[in-house]
Amino acid sequence: AGKPSSSQSLAKTHSDAELLLLKAQLQVRVSKFREAVDTLDEVLERLEAESRKVENASQMLESQVLQARFFKSQAFVGLQEFKVAEKEMLSLLSKFQDKLEALGREGFLKVYFLQEALGKIQLQMGKCADAEKTLVEALGKLKSAGANPELAAPFMEKIEQKIEECRVKIIERGKKGIRGMVQQLMPGKKR
């Protein structure tokens, strides 16, 4: 097989993947999360097979791999499988973060969105300390992207608000724990 066929095959994989990614997004939108996961697994399988065949196809296919894995994480959120969603996002960031940041501004913004999504998942899991760390890091990426302060302000406020909500939850949880202990120590006292 000559060069043309490999580039044709690459183009076909790319356009098939685009369609499947759209299909998965629609499935997520109509809450068909399990089906979306299946669609995305199919996308990822095809992309991996193609990138094994073509040496320098990585750039084109990698952005689709990134999208597919991000949507997959969101589908798991829809299924309330937060642990799996978190794991998917963590592995995504460890694989792509450095590559993205090497792209400069555009890449930093992508990392910001990924970290914000991860932070939201951690908030839903009640992992406030992790979420805070993730979201503070996300804020840093927004600043590294050189985001215009006026534009960035609402994002920053949103993130700071999320962190605050989480802190309040932790304090509440702590109080409940202490209250429970006090009640155990003084069983005679009814509140």
Short mmCIF file of C-alpha atoms in Angstrom, two decimals:
data_model
loop_
_atom_site.label_atom_id
_atom_site.label_comp_id
_atom_site.label_asym_id
_atom_site.label_seq_id
_atom_site.Cartn_x
_atom_site.Cartn_y
_atom_site.Cartn_z
CA ALA A 1 0.00 0.00 0.00
CA GLY A 2 1.42 3.38 -1.02
CA LYS A 3 1.30 6.63 0.92
CA PRO A 4 -2.08 7.82 -0.46
CA SER A 5 -3.99 4.91 1.02
CA SER A 6 -2.61 5.54 4.49
CA SER A 7 -3.61 9.20 4.35
CA GLN A 8 -7.04 8.23 3.00
CA SER A 9 -7.45 5.76 5.82
CA LEU A 10 -6.42 8.46 8.27
CA ALA A 11 -8.91 10.93 6.81
CA LYS A 12 -11.67 8.32 6.99
CA THR A 13 -10.88 7.43 10.60
CA HIS A 14 -10.86 11.13 11.42
CA SER A 15 -14.26 11.83 9.85
CA ASP A 16 -15.80 8.62 11.27
CA ALA A 17 -14.55 9.63 14.68
CA GLU A 18 -16.08 13.11 14.29
CA LEU A 19 -19.48 11.56 13.59
CA LEU A 20 -19.23 9.10 16.44
CA LEU A 21 -18.18 11.88 18.81
CA LEU A 22 -21.27 13.86 17.79
CA LYS A 23 -23.42 10.78 18.29
CA ALA A 24 -21.96 10.28 21.77
CA GLN A 25 -22.60 13.93 22.68
CA LEU A 26 -26.23 13.54 21.65
CA GLN A 27 -26.52 10.33 23.67
CA VAL A 28 -25.18 12.15 26.72
CA ARG A 29 -27.64 14.99 26.12
CA VAL A 30 -30.61 12.62 26.10
CA SER A 31 -29.23 10.75 29.13
CA LYS A 32 -28.31 7.58 27.23
CA PHE A 33 -25.08 7.43 29.19
CA ARG A 34 -24.38 3.71 28.87
CA GLU A 35 -24.84 3.90 25.09
CA ALA A 36 -22.55 6.92 25.00
CA VAL A 37 -19.82 4.95 26.79
CA ASP A 38 -20.15 2.19 24.17
CA THR A 39 -19.98 4.69 21.31
CA LEU A 40 -16.88 6.31 22.82
CA ASP A 41 -15.19 2.97 23.37
CA GLU A 42 -15.71 2.31 19.66
CA VAL A 43 -14.20 5.71 18.77
CA LEU A 44 -11.19 5.09 21.00
CA GLU A 45 -10.64 1.62 19.57
CA ARG A 46 -10.61 2.98 16.02
CA LEU A 47 -8.35 5.88 16.88
CA GLU A 48 -5.88 3.63 18.65
CA ALA A 49 -5.79 1.18 15.74
CA GLU A 50 -5.19 4.04 13.31
CA SER A 51 -2.45 5.70 15.34
CA ARG A 52 -0.63 2.36 15.49
CA LYS A 53 -0.67 2.27 11.67
CA VAL A 54 0.34 5.88 11.00
CA GLU A 55 3.46 7.29 12.64
CA ASN A 56 2.86 11.03 12.45
CA ALA A 57 -0.92 11.02 12.66
CA SER A 58 -0.76 11.68 16.36
CA GLN A 59 -1.66 15.39 16.46
CA MET A 60 -4.88 14.99 14.50
CA LEU A 61 -6.01 11.86 16.29
CA GLU A 62 -4.86 12.87 19.75
CA SER A 63 -7.31 15.75 19.97
CA GLN A 64 -10.09 13.27 19.17
CA VAL A 65 -8.80 10.83 21.77
CA LEU A 66 -8.83 13.69 24.25
CA GLN A 67 -12.43 14.60 23.35
CA ALA A 68 -13.61 10.99 23.47
CA ARG A 69 -12.12 10.38 26.89
CA PHE A 70 -13.49 13.66 28.22
CA PHE A 71 -17.01 12.81 27.01
CA LYS A 72 -16.61 9.34 28.46
CA SER A 73 -15.83 10.81 31.84
CA GLN A 74 -18.95 13.00 31.54
CA ALA A 75 -21.05 9.95 30.63
CA PHE A 76 -19.83 8.22 33.80
CA VAL A 77 -20.86 11.32 35.77
CA GLY A 78 -24.31 10.86 34.20
CA LEU A 79 -24.29 7.26 35.40
CA GLN A 80 -23.35 8.54 38.89
CA GLU A 81 -20.14 6.50 38.62
CA PHE A 82 -18.01 9.31 39.96
CA LYS A 83 -15.03 7.14 40.86
CA VAL A 84 -14.69 5.91 37.28
CA ALA A 85 -15.23 9.44 35.97
CA GLU A 86 -12.53 10.81 38.27
CA LYS A 87 -10.10 8.06 37.28
CA GLU A 88 -10.72 8.78 33.59
CA MET A 89 -10.06 12.52 34.08
CA LEU A 90 -6.92 11.94 36.16
CA SER A 91 -5.45 9.60 33.57
CA LEU A 92 -6.45 12.04 30.81
CA LEU A 93 -4.65 14.89 32.53
CA SER A 94 -1.55 12.85 33.27
CA LYS A 95 -1.38 11.86 29.60
CA PHE A 96 -2.17 15.20 27.95
CA GLN A 97 -1.45 18.02 30.38
CA ASP A 98 2.23 18.55 29.48
CA LYS A 99 1.55 18.26 25.75
CA LEU A 100 -1.28 20.76 25.99
CA GLU A 101 0.68 23.25 28.07
CA ALA A 102 3.50 23.07 25.54
CA LEU A 103 1.03 24.57 23.03
CA GLY A 104 0.88 27.77 25.07
CA ARG A 105 -2.25 29.84 25.66
CA GLU A 106 -4.70 27.58 23.82
CA GLY A 107 -3.38 24.55 25.65
CA PHE A 108 -3.52 26.18 29.07
CA LEU A 109 -7.19 26.99 28.48
CA LYS A 110 -7.90 23.36 27.60
CA VAL A 111 -6.13 22.20 30.76
CA TYR A 112 -8.20 24.71 32.73
CA PHE A 113 -11.46 23.25 31.37
CA LEU A 114 -10.31 19.70 32.07
CA GLN A 115 -9.26 20.52 35.61
CA GLU A 116 -12.46 22.40 36.26
CA ALA A 117 -14.43 19.34 35.12
CA LEU A 118 -12.32 17.11 37.39
CA GLY A 119 -12.85 19.51 40.30
CA LYS A 120 -16.62 19.36 39.80
CA ILE A 121 -16.51 15.55 39.87
CA GLN A 122 -14.47 15.62 43.08
CA LEU A 123 -16.98 18.05 44.61
CA GLN A 124 -19.80 15.64 43.81
CA MET A 125 -17.80 12.88 45.48
CA GLY A 126 -17.45 15.04 48.57
CA LYS A 127 -13.66 15.10 48.14
CA CYS A 128 -13.46 18.75 49.06
CA ALA A 129 -9.72 18.92 49.75
CA ASP A 130 -8.90 17.27 46.41
CA ALA A 131 -11.45 19.44 44.63
CA GLU A 132 -9.97 22.56 46.16
CA LYS A 133 -6.46 21.56 45.07
CA THR A 134 -7.69 20.79 41.55
CA LEU A 135 -9.69 23.99 41.23
CA VAL A 136 -6.91 26.18 42.61
CA GLU A 137 -4.62 24.61 40.02
CA ALA A 138 -7.25 25.27 37.35
CA LEU A 139 -7.26 28.94 38.37
CA GLY A 140 -3.50 28.96 37.89
CA LYS A 141 -3.91 27.63 34.34
CA LEU A 142 -6.41 30.35 33.58
CA LYS A 143 -3.82 32.90 34.70
CA SER A 144 -1.07 31.14 32.72
CA ALA A 145 -3.27 31.34 29.66
CA GLY A 146 -2.98 35.08 30.14
CA ALA A 147 -6.73 35.32 30.33
CA ASN A 148 -7.89 38.90 30.22
CA PRO A 149 -8.63 39.73 33.90
CA GLU A 150 -12.13 41.04 33.04
CA LEU A 151 -12.92 37.86 31.13
CA ALA A 152 -11.36 35.63 33.74
CA ALA A 153 -13.10 37.27 36.71
CA PRO A 154 -16.43 35.43 36.41
CA PHE A 155 -14.59 32.10 36.05
CA MET A 156 -12.48 32.85 39.09
CA GLU A 157 -15.52 33.86 41.11
CA LYS A 158 -17.30 30.68 40.07
CA ILE A 159 -14.37 28.52 41.13
CA GLU A 160 -13.83 30.39 44.38
CA GLN A 161 -17.54 30.00 45.14
CA LYS A 162 -17.33 26.24 44.50
CA ILE A 163 -14.35 25.95 46.84
CA GLU A 164 -16.21 27.95 49.50
CA GLU A 165 -19.30 25.72 49.21
CA CYS A 166 -17.09 22.70 49.63
CA ARG A 167 -15.38 24.11 52.71
CA VAL A 168 -18.76 24.81 54.27
CA LYS A 169 -19.75 21.19 53.61
CA ILE A 170 -16.58 19.91 55.27
CA ILE A 171 -17.19 22.09 58.33
CA GLU A 172 -20.81 20.89 58.50
CA ARG A 173 -19.67 17.29 58.23
CA GLY A 174 -17.14 17.91 60.99
CA LYS A 175 -19.78 19.41 63.24
CA LYS A 176 -22.09 16.48 62.66
CA GLY A 177 -19.27 14.12 63.57
CA ILE A 178 -18.55 16.02 66.78
CA ARG A 179 -22.23 16.22 67.65
CA GLY A 180 -22.52 12.48 67.16
CA MET A 181 -19.56 11.86 69.45
CA VAL A 182 -20.94 14.16 72.16
CA GLN A 183 -24.28 12.36 72.01
CA GLN A 184 -22.57 9.00 72.36
CA LEU A 185 -20.65 10.25 75.38
CA MET A 186 -23.81 11.63 77.02
CA PRO A 187 -26.53 9.15 76.14
CA GLY A 188 -28.80 10.45 78.89
CA LYS A 189 -29.24 13.84 77.23
CA LYS A 190 -31.96 13.99 74.62
CA ARG A 191 -31.88 17.06 72.36
#
